[in-house]
Amino acid sequence: QLLFWAGLSAGVGLAMMTSARLWVRSFGGMTLAWALVNAGIALFALRSIRKKYQQSPDAGTVRKWAHQLFTSLWVNALLDVLYIAVGVGLALWDTTNRMLVGFGWAIVVQGGFLLGMMVGMRSRFGGGHGRLPSWWIGKRLDISRSSW
């Protein structure tokens, strides 16, 4: 999902950077910057997951990883709320500064999407109770290089 969002953000950001309007170019530039960061994070996560699952983990190890995932999702969700607040602050700081307005609303959009993604992931994997659903325990993901 994050890699798809990064690609979509890159395309939209690049297109917006061709606008004659400063706030649109600024929105596009910030969106493109976020796309690059999000792509880097997604590729790093795919690499890390692939390495972990090559270890043939037992159920206890998978539960430990699940706990780490849930903790990470909470931390990221809190950061996303902070991003949204900073974006709104930038956009409203000086509404005559079209560049700040564009940067701010781009940050709000990115933070909002990421927050939704984190909440969705947390609810999809066990309802946020710090454990994986029973159907997932012991299941191995197909994360071979050919699947991505």
PDB file of N, CA, C and O in Angstrom, residues 21-31 87 90-107:
ATOM      1  N   ARG A  21       0.619  28.184 -10.840  1.00  0.00           N
ATOM      2  CA  ARG A  21       0.281  28.681  -9.499  1.00  0.00           C
ATOM      3  C   ARG A  21       1.309  28.198  -8.476  1.00  0.00           C
ATOM      4  O   ARG A  21       1.604  27.009  -8.386  1.00  0.00           O
ATOM      5  N   LEU A  22       1.800  29.129  -7.697  1.00  0.00           N
ATOM      6  CA  LEU A  22       2.837  28.818  -6.714  1.00  0.00           C
ATOM      7  C   LEU A  22       2.377  27.801  -5.680  1.00  0.00           C
ATOM      8  O   LEU A  22       3.103  26.869  -5.349  1.00  0.00           O
ATOM      9  N   TRP A  23       1.155  27.953  -5.168  1.00  0.00           N
ATOM     10  CA  TRP A  23       0.711  27.022  -4.129  1.00  0.00           C
ATOM     11  C   TRP A  23       0.569  25.603  -4.680  1.00  0.00           C
ATOM     12  O   TRP A  23       0.847  24.631  -3.985  1.00  0.00           O
ATOM     13  N   VAL A  24       0.177  25.480  -5.947  1.00  0.00           N
ATOM     14  CA  VAL A  24       0.046  24.152  -6.558  1.00  0.00           C
ATOM     15  C   VAL A  24       1.429  23.536  -6.769  1.00  0.00           C
ATOM     16  O   VAL A  24       1.638  22.351  -6.483  1.00  0.00           O
ATOM     17  N   ARG A  25       2.387  24.333  -7.253  1.00  0.00           N
ATOM     18  CA  ARG A  25       3.764  23.835  -7.416  1.00  0.00           C
ATOM     19  C   ARG A  25       4.355  23.419  -6.073  1.00  0.00           C
ATOM     20  O   ARG A  25       5.017  22.394  -5.969  1.00  0.00           O
ATOM     21  N   SER A  26       4.090  24.203  -5.044  1.00  0.00           N
ATOM     22  CA  SER A  26       4.585  23.881  -3.703  1.00  0.00           C
ATOM     23  C   SER A  26       3.952  22.595  -3.175  1.00  0.00           C
ATOM     24  O   SER A  26       4.642  21.743  -2.603  1.00  0.00           O
ATOM     25  N   PHE A  27       2.652  22.467  -3.373  1.00  0.00           N
ATOM     26  CA  PHE A  27       1.947  21.242  -2.984  1.00  0.00           C
ATOM     27  C   PHE A  27       2.571  20.046  -3.708  1.00  0.00           C
ATOM     28  O   PHE A  27       2.865  19.008  -3.103  1.00  0.00           O
ATOM     29  N   GLY A  28       2.805  20.204  -5.001  1.00  0.00           N
ATOM     30  CA  GLY A  28       3.406  19.132  -5.798  1.00  0.00           C
ATOM     31  C   GLY A  28       4.814  18.787  -5.358  1.00  0.00           C
ATOM     32  O   GLY A  28       5.177  17.613  -5.277  1.00  0.00           O
ATOM     33  N   GLY A  29       5.606  19.795  -5.067  1.00  0.00           N
ATOM     34  CA  GLY A  29       6.978  19.547  -4.620  1.00  0.00           C
ATOM     35  C   GLY A  29       7.025  18.808  -3.292  1.00  0.00           C
ATOM     36  O   GLY A  29       7.814  17.870  -3.109  1.00  0.00           O
ATOM     37  N   MET A  30       6.173  19.219  -2.362  1.00  0.00           N
ATOM     38  CA  MET A  30       6.131  18.545  -1.067  1.00  0.00           C
ATOM     39  C   MET A  30       5.599  17.117  -1.231  1.00  0.00           C
ATOM     40  O   MET A  30       6.090  16.186  -0.591  1.00  0.00           O
ATOM     41  N   THR A  31       4.622  16.943  -2.096  1.00  0.00           N
ATOM     42  CA  THR A  31       4.066  15.616  -2.356  1.00  0.00           C
ATOM     43  C   THR A  31       5.130  14.707  -2.959  1.00  0.00           C
ATOM     44  O   THR A  31       5.249  13.535  -2.578  1.00  0.00           O
ATOM     45  N   GLY A  87       1.047  20.449   9.316  1.00  0.00           N
ATOM     46  CA  GLY A  87       0.578  20.879   8.004  1.00  0.00           C
ATOM     47  C   GLY A  87      -0.479  21.964   8.094  1.00  0.00           C
ATOM     48  O   GLY A  87      -0.421  22.972   7.377  1.00  0.00           O
ATOM     49  N   LEU A  90       1.244  25.181   9.145  1.00  0.00           N
ATOM     50  CA  LEU A  90       1.945  25.834   8.024  1.00  0.00           C
ATOM     51  C   LEU A  90       0.958  26.516   7.081  1.00  0.00           C
ATOM     52  O   LEU A  90       1.186  27.641   6.640  1.00  0.00           O
ATOM     53  N   ALA A  91      -0.126  25.801   6.764  1.00  0.00           N
ATOM     54  CA  ALA A  91      -1.096  26.349   5.811  1.00  0.00           C
ATOM     55  C   ALA A  91      -1.771  27.608   6.339  1.00  0.00           C
ATOM     56  O   ALA A  91      -2.105  28.510   5.566  1.00  0.00           O
ATOM     57  N   LEU A  92      -1.958  27.675   7.636  1.00  0.00           N
ATOM     58  CA  LEU A  92      -2.670  28.818   8.222  1.00  0.00           C
ATOM     59  C   LEU A  92      -1.736  29.876   8.811  1.00  0.00           C
ATOM     60  O   LEU A  92      -2.202  30.937   9.224  1.00  0.00           O
ATOM     61  N   TRP A  93      -0.458  29.595   8.871  1.00  0.00           N
ATOM     62  CA  TRP A  93       0.521  30.510   9.473  1.00  0.00           C
ATOM     63  C   TRP A  93       0.464  31.876   8.818  1.00  0.00           C
ATOM     64  O   TRP A  93       0.368  32.899   9.482  1.00  0.00           O
ATOM     65  N   ASP A  94       0.565  31.876   7.506  1.00  0.00           N
ATOM     66  CA  ASP A  94       0.525  33.113   6.737  1.00  0.00           C
ATOM     67  C   ASP A  94      -0.157  32.784   5.408  1.00  0.00           C
ATOM     68  O   ASP A  94       0.495  32.327   4.477  1.00  0.00           O
ATOM     69  N   THR A  95      -1.434  33.012   5.348  1.00  0.00           N
ATOM     70  CA  THR A  95      -2.199  32.601   4.167  1.00  0.00           C
ATOM     71  C   THR A  95      -1.835  33.393   2.914  1.00  0.00           C
ATOM     72  O   THR A  95      -2.227  33.006   1.813  1.00  0.00           O
ATOM     73  N   THR A  96      -1.070  34.454   3.073  1.00  0.00           N
ATOM     74  CA  THR A  96      -0.607  35.190   1.896  1.00  0.00           C
ATOM     75  C   THR A  96       0.643  34.551   1.303  1.00  0.00           C
ATOM     76  O   THR A  96       0.997  34.844   0.164  1.00  0.00           O
ATOM     77  N   ASN A  97       1.307  33.687   2.062  1.00  0.00           N
ATOM     78  CA  ASN A  97       2.492  32.979   1.572  1.00  0.00           C
ATOM     79  C   ASN A  97       2.016  31.692   0.903  1.00  0.00           C
ATOM     80  O   ASN A  97       1.831  30.669   1.550  1.00  0.00           O
ATOM     81  N   ARG A  98       1.815  31.759  -0.404  1.00  0.00           N
ATOM     82  CA  ARG A  98       1.236  30.648  -1.154  1.00  0.00           C
ATOM     83  C   ARG A  98       2.109  29.384  -1.095  1.00  0.00           C
ATOM     84  O   ARG A  98       1.595  28.277  -1.171  1.00  0.00           O
ATOM     85  N   MET A  99       3.421  29.557  -0.963  1.00  0.00           N
ATOM     86  CA  MET A  99       4.302  28.402  -0.880  1.00  0.00           C
ATOM     87  C   MET A  99       4.035  27.620   0.412  1.00  0.00           C
ATOM     88  O   MET A  99       3.889  26.395   0.392  1.00  0.00           O
ATOM     89  N   LEU A 100       3.937  28.337   1.536  1.00  0.00           N
ATOM     90  CA  LEU A 100       3.641  27.666   2.811  1.00  0.00           C
ATOM     91  C   LEU A 100       2.265  27.015   2.783  1.00  0.00           C
ATOM     92  O   LEU A 100       2.073  25.926   3.349  1.00  0.00           O
ATOM     93  N   VAL A 101       1.321  27.667   2.161  1.00  0.00           N
ATOM     94  CA  VAL A 101      -0.026  27.100   2.052  1.00  0.00           C
ATOM     95  C   VAL A 101       0.032  25.771   1.293  1.00  0.00           C
ATOM     96  O   VAL A 101      -0.541  24.760   1.736  1.00  0.00           O
ATOM     97  N   GLY A 102       0.735  25.748   0.182  1.00  0.00           N
ATOM     98  CA  GLY A 102       0.869  24.508  -0.597  1.00  0.00           C
ATOM     99  C   GLY A 102       1.587  23.421   0.175  1.00  0.00           C
ATOM    100  O   GLY A 102       1.148  22.263   0.201  1.00  0.00           O
ATOM    101  N   PHE A 103       2.708  23.771   0.807  1.00  0.00           N
ATOM    102  CA  PHE A 103       3.448  22.790   1.621  1.00  0.00           C
ATOM    103  C   PHE A 103       2.553  22.232   2.732  1.00  0.00           C
ATOM    104  O   PHE A 103       2.514  21.040   2.975  1.00  0.00           O
ATOM    105  N   GLY A 104       1.847  23.131   3.409  1.00  0.00           N
ATOM    106  CA  GLY A 104       1.025  22.719   4.548  1.00  0.00           C
ATOM    107  C   GLY A 104      -0.067  21.749   4.165  1.00  0.00           C
ATOM    108  O   GLY A 104      -0.231  20.702   4.803  1.00  0.00           O
ATOM    109  N   TRP A 105      -0.816  22.077   3.111  1.00  0.00           N
ATOM    110  CA  TRP A 105      -1.913  21.182   2.733  1.00  0.00           C
ATOM    111  C   TRP A 105      -1.401  19.870   2.170  1.00  0.00           C
ATOM    112  O   TRP A 105      -2.045  18.817   2.338  1.00  0.00           O
ATOM    113  N   ALA A 106      -0.240  19.875   1.536  1.00  0.00           N
ATOM    114  CA  ALA A 106       0.359  18.612   1.071  1.00  0.00           C
ATOM    115  C   ALA A 106       0.709  17.721   2.265  1.00  0.00           C
ATOM    116  O   ALA A 106       0.491  16.504   2.228  1.00  0.00           O
ATOM    117  N   ILE A 107       1.221  18.315   3.328  1.00  0.00           N
ATOM    118  CA  ILE A 107       1.551  17.553   4.529  1.00  0.00           C
ATOM    119  C   ILE A 107       0.281  17.002   5.174  1.00  0.00           C
ATOM    120  O   ILE A 107       0.256  15.862   5.650  1.00  0.00           O
TER     121      ILE A 107
END
